[in-house]
Amino acid sequence: MKLTVDQRWDLVDRISKKTVTVGAYKATLKNALADVTVRPQTGIPFAIAVLYGFWTFFGEFAGLFTDGFFVRIFGTHWIPWIGEKLAGLPDWAFTILVGDRAVFAEGFPGDPCFAAGGVLTTGLFMPFGIVLWAVLALFLVLAVMEDTGYLPRLAVLLDTVMHKIGLHGFAIVPTLVSLGCNVPGVTAARALETRKQRFMIIALLGVFVPCGAQIGMMEELVPHLIGWVFLTLAIGYLGFGWVLNKIWPGESPEILMDVPPYRAPQWSNVWRKTWMRTRHFLFVAVPFVLLGCAIVMVLYATGAMDAIAGGLEGFLATVFGVPASATPSLVVGFLRKDLAIGLLPIEAMTTYQVFKSVILLSIYFPCLATFALLLRELNWKEILATLGFLVVTIFVFGGVLNLIGMAGGW
Amino acid sequence: MNKVLLMGQSNVGKSVLFNCLSGGGATVSNYPGTTVDFDKGRMAIDGKIVEIIDVPGTFSLQPKDKAEEVALKMLEGEKDAVVLCVIDSSKIERGLYLALELIEKGCPVIIALNMADVAKDANIRINAEKLEDLLGVPVVTTVATMGEGLKKLVERMKETRSVKIEGIMKSVGGG
């Protein structure tokens, strides 16, 4: 026999009447905190404080390891040492593994960690010296936010804003998770109800949300610009979300979401989750960084890079106002965006050009791992739409930034 | 019995339970909808190895998002599996709704009244023996995050059985 919905609820009611007794509500610290953090008057300042704390922890943690430790290890010990040890290699092998001989001969103008460029020098420094610590810090903070139950409260607070662009407040969960890595972010989008919402959030994540690896590189290389970068990306996320909502057919209904009670995080779980995601970075991302370094060095050594840069020069300069020397960075942007930021010729560009390039790299093609996931999560129509969206975004956003720069005379 | 499906609404602790029982590495968070795909693991019941599957949370058996579709597909695809229905003790009514749906479908069911600590904080007391009498399937109180009640849960897994909804209606009686 199958009951109707009403009959079933009625039966549930009768069962619980016989088995459940509810005592008086007692106000606990958890309840009080739960109230304070979802009421807009108190919740918004609280959210700002949490995100500020998040950011400070991230900066300090990553900075401690990168600047305090790995810059010195690599810069003064490892890179000169490996350069000397492998000096006997043929030119092509030395170029790929260690870097440009000319740079070594000059005694490293600038920072040896970046100037070297080879697989065993810069290729190892970027993932292990910088990005690993950044993603570790982000994964750790995100795991704590996930496990305490704060994320769904943030979703409640931001619900009104998100509805303006046709998304439910829950979309903030995949968005924040993506700040660690876009891969789990895209997966988390499955909890959204309609195809439209899922498509929108995946497209917006892929384009506008930089991952932990990128953020780590930005924090190391352009810390003075990072606030502007985030602001610009947030404007893009909301603006393009608004447009997508208008033009993409489908519904964005209200959904009800459970806000779970606060829980003290279980540290074993926090560590495990952080470790699992970090391991994913080590095994999936690091090989691509090394491969990317090798490709760039091969392109340099064979002179192909000059040809590509020459071909793109006019285009890059006209549309985006970015010099041709940024080309290598854009080439490896397809593989890894963190590596791409590391290859930007920062000294050779104006501040505004650096800013534009960092934005361009962020909204650029999603990294390979994310793209592979898009292929699985979306249907072909949505994939084409995402790619179209990408191209339009790059040109419109990049072009507008260029125009603003021209108007401002930067 | 060679397969156990862990089913329940979202954020009731299925993945925590799964990790405890199988030693697996399902991602656990405190928000609804963390598990969007299933995870498989193994556990021993009475010395026999059985497969245990962590199914995405589903409010009812009428799916409303992609993760819930996955859940329903798992249930329909694993005809010979028993269902470990996980209920958040602090929100027992909605958990019972899903449990009844599973029972009506004819699935062999065992119920874990999980998050008993949260219910206790909220001053909610549940008479588990009485509930077991009424439903006719094993009911075990657990706090998966602390490991409480898990041994008993595993011991009683073999008592899992399918019951008729008519029988439940009869033992519950009129309003």
XYZ file of C-alpha atoms in Angstrom:
585
model
C 0.000 0.000 0.000
C 1.204 3.510 -0.775
C 0.094 6.460 1.315
C -0.635 9.914 0.000
C 1.574 12.740 1.199
C -1.084 13.876 3.661
C -1.690 10.407 5.024
C 2.027 9.939 5.507
C 2.459 13.219 7.383
C -0.527 12.329 9.467
C 1.055 9.002 10.391
C 4.359 10.753 11.196
C 2.406 13.071 13.450
C 0.785 10.250 15.339
C 4.058 8.365 15.710
C 5.910 11.374 17.042
C 3.097 12.188 19.470
C 3.647 8.774 21.007
C 7.426 8.840 21.095
C 8.675 12.413 21.347
C 8.495 14.854 24.240
C 9.734 18.369 23.761
C 10.903 20.223 26.843
C 11.137 23.960 27.350
C 13.376 25.859 24.946
C 16.529 26.874 26.676
C 18.653 29.629 25.290
C 22.193 28.403 24.856
C 25.284 30.220 23.695
C 24.976 28.413 20.371
C 21.402 29.624 19.900
C 22.372 33.182 20.765
C 25.278 33.080 18.333
C 23.012 31.574 15.703
C 20.634 34.523 16.043
C 23.309 37.193 16.051
C 24.965 35.877 12.898
C 21.864 35.765 10.685
C 20.170 39.043 11.661
C 21.316 41.604 9.094
C 22.077 44.379 11.637
C 24.518 42.209 13.538
C 25.166 39.548 10.922
C 26.693 41.805 8.282
C 29.332 43.316 10.597
C 29.992 39.795 11.861
C 30.419 38.522 8.295
C 32.831 41.333 7.490
C 34.807 40.509 10.620
C 34.887 36.808 9.712
C 36.034 37.459 6.152
C 38.648 39.935 7.383
C 39.921 37.359 9.862
C 39.895 34.764 7.090
C 41.986 37.038 4.898
C 44.440 38.019 7.634
C 45.048 34.425 8.594
C 45.574 33.500 4.965
C 48.060 36.339 4.373
C 50.035 35.693 7.541
C 50.147 31.946 7.168
C 51.123 31.957 3.518
C 53.556 34.847 4.032
C 55.285 33.103 6.905
C 56.150 30.083 4.798
C 56.772 31.800 1.483
C 58.679 34.974 2.403
C 60.025 33.769 5.688
C 61.325 30.482 4.460
C 61.047 29.371 0.870
C 62.172 32.550 -0.874
C 65.453 32.241 1.004
C 65.832 28.502 0.553
C 65.247 28.687 -3.170
C 66.814 32.081 -3.861
C 70.069 31.796 -1.984
C 70.627 28.067 -1.812
C 68.748 25.774 -4.146
C 68.730 27.761 -7.396
C 72.420 28.816 -7.407
C 73.390 25.307 -6.322
C 71.411 23.472 -9.008
C 72.647 26.005 -11.580
C 76.227 25.138 -10.700
C 75.656 21.374 -10.515
C 73.925 21.164 -13.866
C 76.156 23.701 -15.611
C 77.651 20.923 -17.721
C 74.369 20.060 -19.410
C 73.803 20.892 -23.073
C 72.153 24.272 -23.592
C 68.681 22.970 -24.403
C 68.535 20.739 -21.312
C 69.901 23.479 -19.075
C 67.323 25.910 -20.410
C 64.416 23.576 -19.716
C 65.572 22.266 -16.347
C 67.299 25.274 -14.837
C 66.657 28.333 -16.979
C 68.245 30.850 -19.251
C 72.053 30.701 -19.007
C 72.247 34.447 -19.622
C 70.224 35.100 -16.476
C 72.591 32.927 -14.450
C 75.615 34.610 -15.920
C 74.250 38.034 -14.958
C 73.847 36.875 -11.378
C 70.053 37.181 -11.423
C 68.612 40.590 -12.002
C 65.571 40.744 -9.737
C 64.331 37.742 -7.857
C 66.125 34.515 -8.809
C 63.068 32.469 -7.843
C 61.154 33.928 -10.780
C 63.975 35.029 -13.067
C 65.419 31.533 -13.535
C 62.335 30.026 -15.157
C 63.341 26.360 -15.459
C 61.406 23.305 -14.350
C 63.660 22.542 -11.374
C 63.992 26.168 -10.289
C 60.971 28.419 -10.798
C 58.877 25.363 -11.654
C 59.445 23.947 -8.184
C 59.456 27.263 -6.368
C 55.982 28.339 -7.494
C 54.027 25.263 -6.411
C 56.062 24.348 -3.320
C 57.344 27.748 -2.251
C 54.181 29.780 -2.750
C 51.026 28.055 -3.876
C 51.082 25.052 -1.557
C 51.019 27.316 1.516
C 48.340 29.542 0.089
C 46.001 26.672 -0.770
C 46.742 24.947 2.519
C 45.751 28.099 4.430
C 42.609 28.596 2.330
C 41.529 24.966 2.560
C 42.024 25.058 6.313
C 39.939 28.187 6.841
C 37.247 26.982 4.461
C 37.077 23.615 6.202
C 36.539 25.377 9.523
C 33.813 27.579 8.006
C 32.158 24.525 6.462
C 32.229 22.480 9.633
C 31.030 25.088 12.080
C 27.907 25.780 10.032
C 28.765 29.370 9.200
C 28.521 29.006 5.416
C 24.740 28.491 5.261
C 24.311 31.566 7.468
C 26.345 33.600 5.048
C 24.023 32.210 2.377
C 21.003 33.542 4.282
C 22.586 36.973 4.674
C 23.472 37.262 1.006
C 20.224 35.773 -0.270
C 18.707 39.144 -1.233
C 21.762 40.200 -3.215
C 22.036 36.840 -4.940
C 18.371 36.889 -5.924
C 18.984 40.113 -7.843
C 21.123 38.066 -10.221
C 18.754 35.124 -10.301
C 20.648 32.960 -7.868
C 19.770 31.626 -4.485
C 21.855 32.574 -1.463
C 23.141 29.027 -1.378
C 25.202 29.902 -4.470
C 27.589 31.634 -2.092
C 28.679 28.201 -0.837
C 30.118 26.996 -4.169
C 31.538 30.501 -4.670
C 33.478 30.481 -1.412
C 34.552 26.870 -1.846
C 35.907 27.886 -5.260
C 38.251 30.375 -3.624
C 40.130 27.278 -2.489
C 39.783 25.361 -5.731
C 37.203 25.650 -8.517
C 36.867 21.876 -8.815
C 34.959 21.211 -5.558
C 33.168 24.538 -6.133
C 31.705 23.345 -9.417
C 30.724 20.038 -7.825
C 28.997 21.814 -4.942
C 26.788 23.612 -7.481
C 24.824 20.384 -7.860
C 22.906 21.238 -4.730
C 21.233 24.106 -6.602
C 17.777 23.254 -7.817
C 17.285 24.286 -11.414
C 19.478 23.717 -14.449
C 19.527 27.456 -15.004
C 20.933 28.189 -11.570
C 23.481 25.429 -11.910
C 24.613 26.644 -15.322
C 24.810 30.240 -14.141
C 26.831 29.541 -11.060
C 29.219 27.216 -12.900
C 29.783 29.792 -15.637
C 30.306 32.581 -13.099
C 32.657 30.456 -10.980
C 34.729 29.396 -13.945
C 35.139 32.973 -15.098
C 35.154 35.268 -12.089
C 36.269 33.308 -9.050
C 40.055 32.983 -8.748
C 41.266 29.830 -7.018
C 43.615 29.571 -4.064
C 46.626 28.983 -6.276
C 45.991 32.212 -8.182
C 45.264 34.145 -5.011
C 48.505 32.884 -3.498
C 50.489 34.100 -6.489
C 48.692 37.472 -6.444
C 49.374 37.864 -2.748
C 53.065 37.189 -3.358
C 53.538 39.264 -6.498
C 50.967 42.067 -6.498
C 49.794 42.415 -2.881
C 49.089 46.138 -3.388
C 46.592 45.403 -6.174
C 44.751 42.457 -4.713
C 41.920 44.497 -3.211
C 41.214 46.124 -6.584
C 41.370 42.763 -8.313
C 38.777 41.284 -5.952
C 36.537 44.326 -6.245
C 36.686 44.219 -10.031
C 35.969 40.500 -10.132
C 33.047 40.911 -7.720
C 31.580 43.611 -9.954
C 32.003 41.291 -12.931
C 30.418 38.370 -11.066
C 27.346 40.382 -10.116
C 27.087 42.346 -13.373
C 27.478 39.422 -15.710
C 25.307 37.304 -13.428
C 22.562 39.892 -13.796
C 22.887 39.804 -17.593
C 23.001 35.993 -17.730
C 19.869 35.841 -15.605
C 18.081 38.104 -18.098
C 19.072 36.240 -21.234
C 19.268 32.583 -20.206
C 15.875 30.865 -20.170
C 14.668 28.998 -17.116
C 13.452 29.529 -13.631
C 15.200 30.694 -10.505
C 12.694 29.757 -7.871
C 12.977 30.410 -4.176
C 14.283 27.388 -2.366
C 14.136 26.604 1.273
C 17.382 25.803 2.947
C 18.109 24.308 6.291
C 20.383 26.335 8.486
C 22.087 23.745 10.657
C 22.986 24.410 14.280
C 26.516 25.547 15.004
C 28.910 22.782 15.847
C 32.419 22.878 17.150
C 34.522 21.669 14.236
C 35.897 18.169 14.596
C 39.588 18.704 14.129
C 40.188 15.252 12.719
C 37.676 16.022 9.998
C 39.100 19.480 9.334
C 42.589 18.033 8.915
C 41.403 15.212 6.728
C 39.467 17.504 4.449
C 42.344 19.978 4.219
C 44.752 17.155 3.474
C 42.527 15.542 0.831
C 42.193 18.821 -1.048
C 45.876 19.646 -0.663
C 46.766 16.203 -1.968
C 44.582 16.878 -4.981
C 46.601 20.031 -5.577
C 49.910 18.188 -5.244
C 49.004 15.368 -7.600
C 46.826 17.141 -10.137
C 48.131 20.699 -10.265
C 51.872 20.385 -9.711
C 52.521 18.236 -12.808
C 50.768 20.875 -14.912
C 52.912 23.639 -13.420
C 56.076 21.707 -14.261
C 54.782 20.904 -17.742
C 53.855 24.552 -18.247
C 57.367 25.669 -17.289
C 58.873 23.174 -19.699
C 56.603 24.340 -22.535
C 57.460 27.995 -21.968
C 61.185 27.288 -21.899
C 60.935 25.201 -25.072
C 59.017 27.980 -26.798
C 61.683 30.458 -25.721
C 64.580 28.244 -26.712
C 63.181 27.562 -30.163
C 62.224 31.165 -30.768
C 58.562 30.195 -31.156
C 57.619 32.473 -28.279
C 58.890 35.513 -30.134
C 56.843 34.537 -33.169
C 53.667 34.084 -31.100
C 54.277 37.307 -29.211
C 54.921 39.150 -32.461
C 51.691 37.838 -33.915
C 49.637 38.789 -30.911
C 51.304 42.107 -30.213
C 48.962 44.345 -32.180
C 45.869 42.551 -30.959
C 46.874 42.606 -27.284
C 47.903 46.224 -27.442
C 44.741 47.419 -29.204
C 42.087 45.460 -27.354
C 43.551 45.131 -23.881
C 46.436 47.576 -23.837
C 48.784 44.858 -22.642
C 52.375 44.620 -23.968
C 53.518 41.642 -26.047
C 55.863 40.589 -23.260
C 52.795 39.281 -21.412
C 52.236 36.677 -24.145
C 54.060 33.729 -22.473
C 51.881 34.227 -19.462
C 48.714 34.105 -21.576
C 49.967 31.005 -23.379
C 50.385 28.947 -20.192
C 47.219 30.443 -18.738
C 45.437 27.577 -20.442
C 47.360 25.107 -18.317
C 47.725 26.802 -14.956
C 46.727 30.306 -13.982
C 49.047 30.447 -10.969
C 52.013 29.767 -13.217
C 50.687 32.360 -15.653
C 50.650 35.063 -12.980
C 54.189 34.073 -12.029
C 55.315 34.645 -15.619
C 53.895 38.159 -15.956
C 56.744 40.570 -16.701
C 55.775 42.777 -13.786
C 58.814 45.046 -13.892
C 58.239 45.780 -17.561
C 54.643 46.925 -17.172
C 52.858 49.874 -15.639
C 50.804 49.212 -12.512
C 47.588 49.463 -14.474
C 48.868 47.024 -17.090
C 49.735 44.556 -14.340
C 46.266 44.997 -12.874
C 44.614 44.417 -16.262
C 46.754 41.354 -16.926
C 45.923 39.799 -13.568
C 42.209 40.359 -14.223
C 42.524 38.982 -17.750
C 44.205 35.845 -16.441
C 41.495 35.397 -13.828
C 38.592 35.640 -16.250
C 40.496 33.672 -18.842
C 39.792 30.078 -19.781
C 39.183 27.932 -16.663
C 42.093 25.667 -15.726
C 42.158 22.233 -17.355
C 40.903 20.373 -14.279
C 37.897 22.698 -13.988
C 37.223 22.500 -17.712
C 37.219 18.690 -17.606
C 34.615 18.915 -14.865
C 32.487 21.382 -16.854
C 32.341 18.833 -19.646
C 30.894 16.341 -17.191
C 28.477 18.636 -15.376
C 26.971 20.597 -18.262
C 25.248 19.586 -21.494
C 26.739 20.607 -24.856
C 24.488 23.620 -25.210
C 25.549 24.913 -21.816
C 29.203 24.184 -22.557
C 29.021 26.190 -25.779
C 27.208 28.940 -23.912
C 29.889 28.941 -21.215
C 32.621 29.237 -23.830
C 30.708 32.002 -25.592
C 30.222 33.716 -22.267
C 33.958 33.438 -21.643
C 34.893 35.014 -24.947
C 32.361 37.819 -24.557
C 33.472 38.456 -20.994
C 37.141 38.597 -21.884
C 36.545 41.096 -24.674
C 33.935 43.223 -22.954
C 35.596 43.225 -19.560
C 39.137 43.509 -20.884
C 38.075 46.173 -23.372
C 36.214 48.227 -20.789
C 39.154 48.083 -18.395
C 41.393 49.241 -21.224
C 39.039 52.140 -22.015
C 38.909 53.138 -18.361
C 42.695 53.085 -18.308
C 42.871 55.260 -21.414
C 40.344 57.704 -20.003
C 42.278 57.880 -16.768
C 45.560 58.197 -18.608
C 47.109 55.232 -16.762
C 22.821 -8.862 2.982
C 25.724 -7.655 0.883
C 25.031 -3.966 0.436
C 24.045 -1.153 2.791
C 22.711 2.152 1.479
C 23.091 5.092 3.842
C 20.071 7.246 3.189
C 18.584 10.256 4.882
C 17.940 13.947 4.535
C 20.790 16.353 3.992
C 23.061 17.308 6.847
C 21.967 14.547 9.223
C 25.418 12.982 9.388
C 25.352 10.251 6.777
C 28.886 10.967 5.663
C 30.209 11.040 9.226
C 28.551 7.691 9.822
C 29.919 6.392 6.544
C 33.448 7.409 7.465
C 33.120 5.789 10.896
C 31.739 2.542 9.529
C 33.937 2.124 6.480
C 37.011 4.129 7.398
C 36.311 5.966 4.165
C 37.112 9.508 3.175
C 33.754 11.058 2.332
C 33.799 14.839 2.614
C 31.926 16.018 5.673
C 30.659 19.546 6.303
C 28.040 21.268 8.372
C 25.759 22.403 5.585
C 23.104 20.616 3.577
C 24.176 19.105 0.292
C 27.859 18.341 0.838
C 27.627 14.868 -0.690
C 26.449 15.305 -4.267
C 27.691 11.985 -5.561
C 27.890 8.624 -3.843
C 30.916 7.182 -2.072
C 31.477 3.448 -1.659
C 33.271 1.674 1.127
C 33.448 -1.651 2.889
C 32.627 -2.760 6.395
C 32.432 -6.028 8.273
C 29.134 -7.250 9.712
C 29.456 -10.484 11.681
C 32.719 -11.223 9.978
C 31.247 -10.800 6.539
C 32.428 -7.997 4.278
C 29.591 -5.897 2.918
C 29.613 -2.860 0.678
C 28.366 0.390 2.185
C 27.292 3.330 0.040
C 27.003 6.950 1.179
C 24.054 8.325 -0.792
C 23.484 12.090 -1.265
C 20.916 13.575 1.084
C 17.338 13.546 -0.089
C 14.376 15.202 1.557
C 11.902 12.714 0.166
C 11.761 10.173 -2.630
C 10.472 12.867 -5.007
C 13.776 14.326 -6.231
C 14.058 18.089 -6.570
C 17.697 18.568 -7.520
C 20.457 16.677 -9.251
C 21.933 15.282 -6.035
C 18.522 13.906 -5.020
C 18.136 12.313 -8.440
C 21.402 10.494 -7.801
C 19.983 9.292 -4.477
C 16.801 7.915 -5.990
C 18.678 6.233 -8.828
C 20.907 4.486 -6.302
C 17.922 3.205 -4.399
C 16.203 1.892 -7.520
C 19.410 0.390 -8.879
C 20.341 -1.515 -5.706
C 17.327 -3.738 -5.294
C 19.031 -6.208 -2.952
C 20.505 -3.566 -0.627
C 19.338 -2.845 2.893
C 18.778 0.768 3.849
C 20.323 2.414 6.881
C 18.010 5.388 7.255
C 19.743 8.194 9.138
C 17.505 10.652 10.981
C 18.413 13.939 12.652
C 16.904 13.401 16.105
C 16.293 17.108 16.531
C 14.124 17.112 13.396
C 12.613 13.679 13.795
C 9.303 14.262 12.000
C 10.793 14.966 8.620
C 13.195 12.061 9.050
C 10.305 9.739 9.820
C 8.591 10.895 6.648
C 11.467 9.593 4.537
C 11.696 6.439 6.665
C 8.011 5.719 5.999
C 8.513 6.285 2.285
C 11.365 3.783 2.308
C 9.258 1.288 4.260
C 6.353 1.668 1.828
C 8.742 0.998 -1.032
C 9.431 -2.349 0.608
C 13.073 -1.657 1.480
C 14.571 -3.524 4.440
C 15.248 -0.687 6.865
C 17.216 0.028 10.044
C 16.969 3.488 11.579
C 19.790 5.475 13.189
C 18.440 8.283 15.366
C 21.559 10.336 14.861
C 22.590 13.693 16.328
C 21.126 12.657 19.648
C 23.368 15.270 21.275
C 21.720 18.072 19.318
C 18.273 16.793 20.287
C 19.357 16.704 23.904
C 20.582 20.299 23.699
C 17.216 21.293 22.275
C 15.490 19.459 25.114
C 13.872 16.894 22.820
C 13.481 13.399 24.237
C 12.729 10.439 22.002
C 11.586 7.069 23.248
C 13.564 4.884 20.874
C 12.181 1.557 22.177
C 8.637 2.757 21.706
C 9.476 3.968 18.206
C 10.968 0.576 17.419
C 7.814 -1.156 18.690
C 5.596 1.019 16.532
C 7.648 0.763 13.363
C 8.767 -2.831 13.702
C 12.271 -2.084 12.415
C 15.410 -1.669 14.548
C 15.966 1.855 15.887
C 19.353 2.806 17.344
C 20.286 6.122 18.952
C 23.641 7.448 17.752
C 25.989 10.406 17.903
C 28.127 9.661 14.873
C 30.587 12.501 15.448
C 31.458 11.011 18.850
C 31.131 7.391 17.801
C 28.309 6.775 20.285
C 25.939 3.939 19.472
C 27.860 2.782 16.429
C 28.747 -0.634 17.823
C 25.141 -1.307 18.621
C 24.131 -0.084 15.191
C 26.458 -2.563 13.501
C 25.357 -5.396 15.799
C 21.736 -4.795 14.967
C 22.285 -4.394 11.250
C 21.335 -8.042 10.696
C 17.910 -7.422 12.226
C 17.096 -5.068 9.390
C 13.812 -6.051 7.806
C 11.075 -4.835 5.565
C 7.690 -4.308 7.173
C 4.232 -3.493 5.915
C 2.966 0.047 6.343
C -0.465 -1.362 7.263
C 1.115 -3.002 10.305
C 2.577 0.324 11.418
C -0.754 2.079 10.974
C -2.398 -0.606 13.031
C 0.085 -0.444 15.927
C 0.031 3.366 15.936
C -3.764 3.399 16.021
C -6.073 6.345 15.364
C -5.312 10.034 15.965
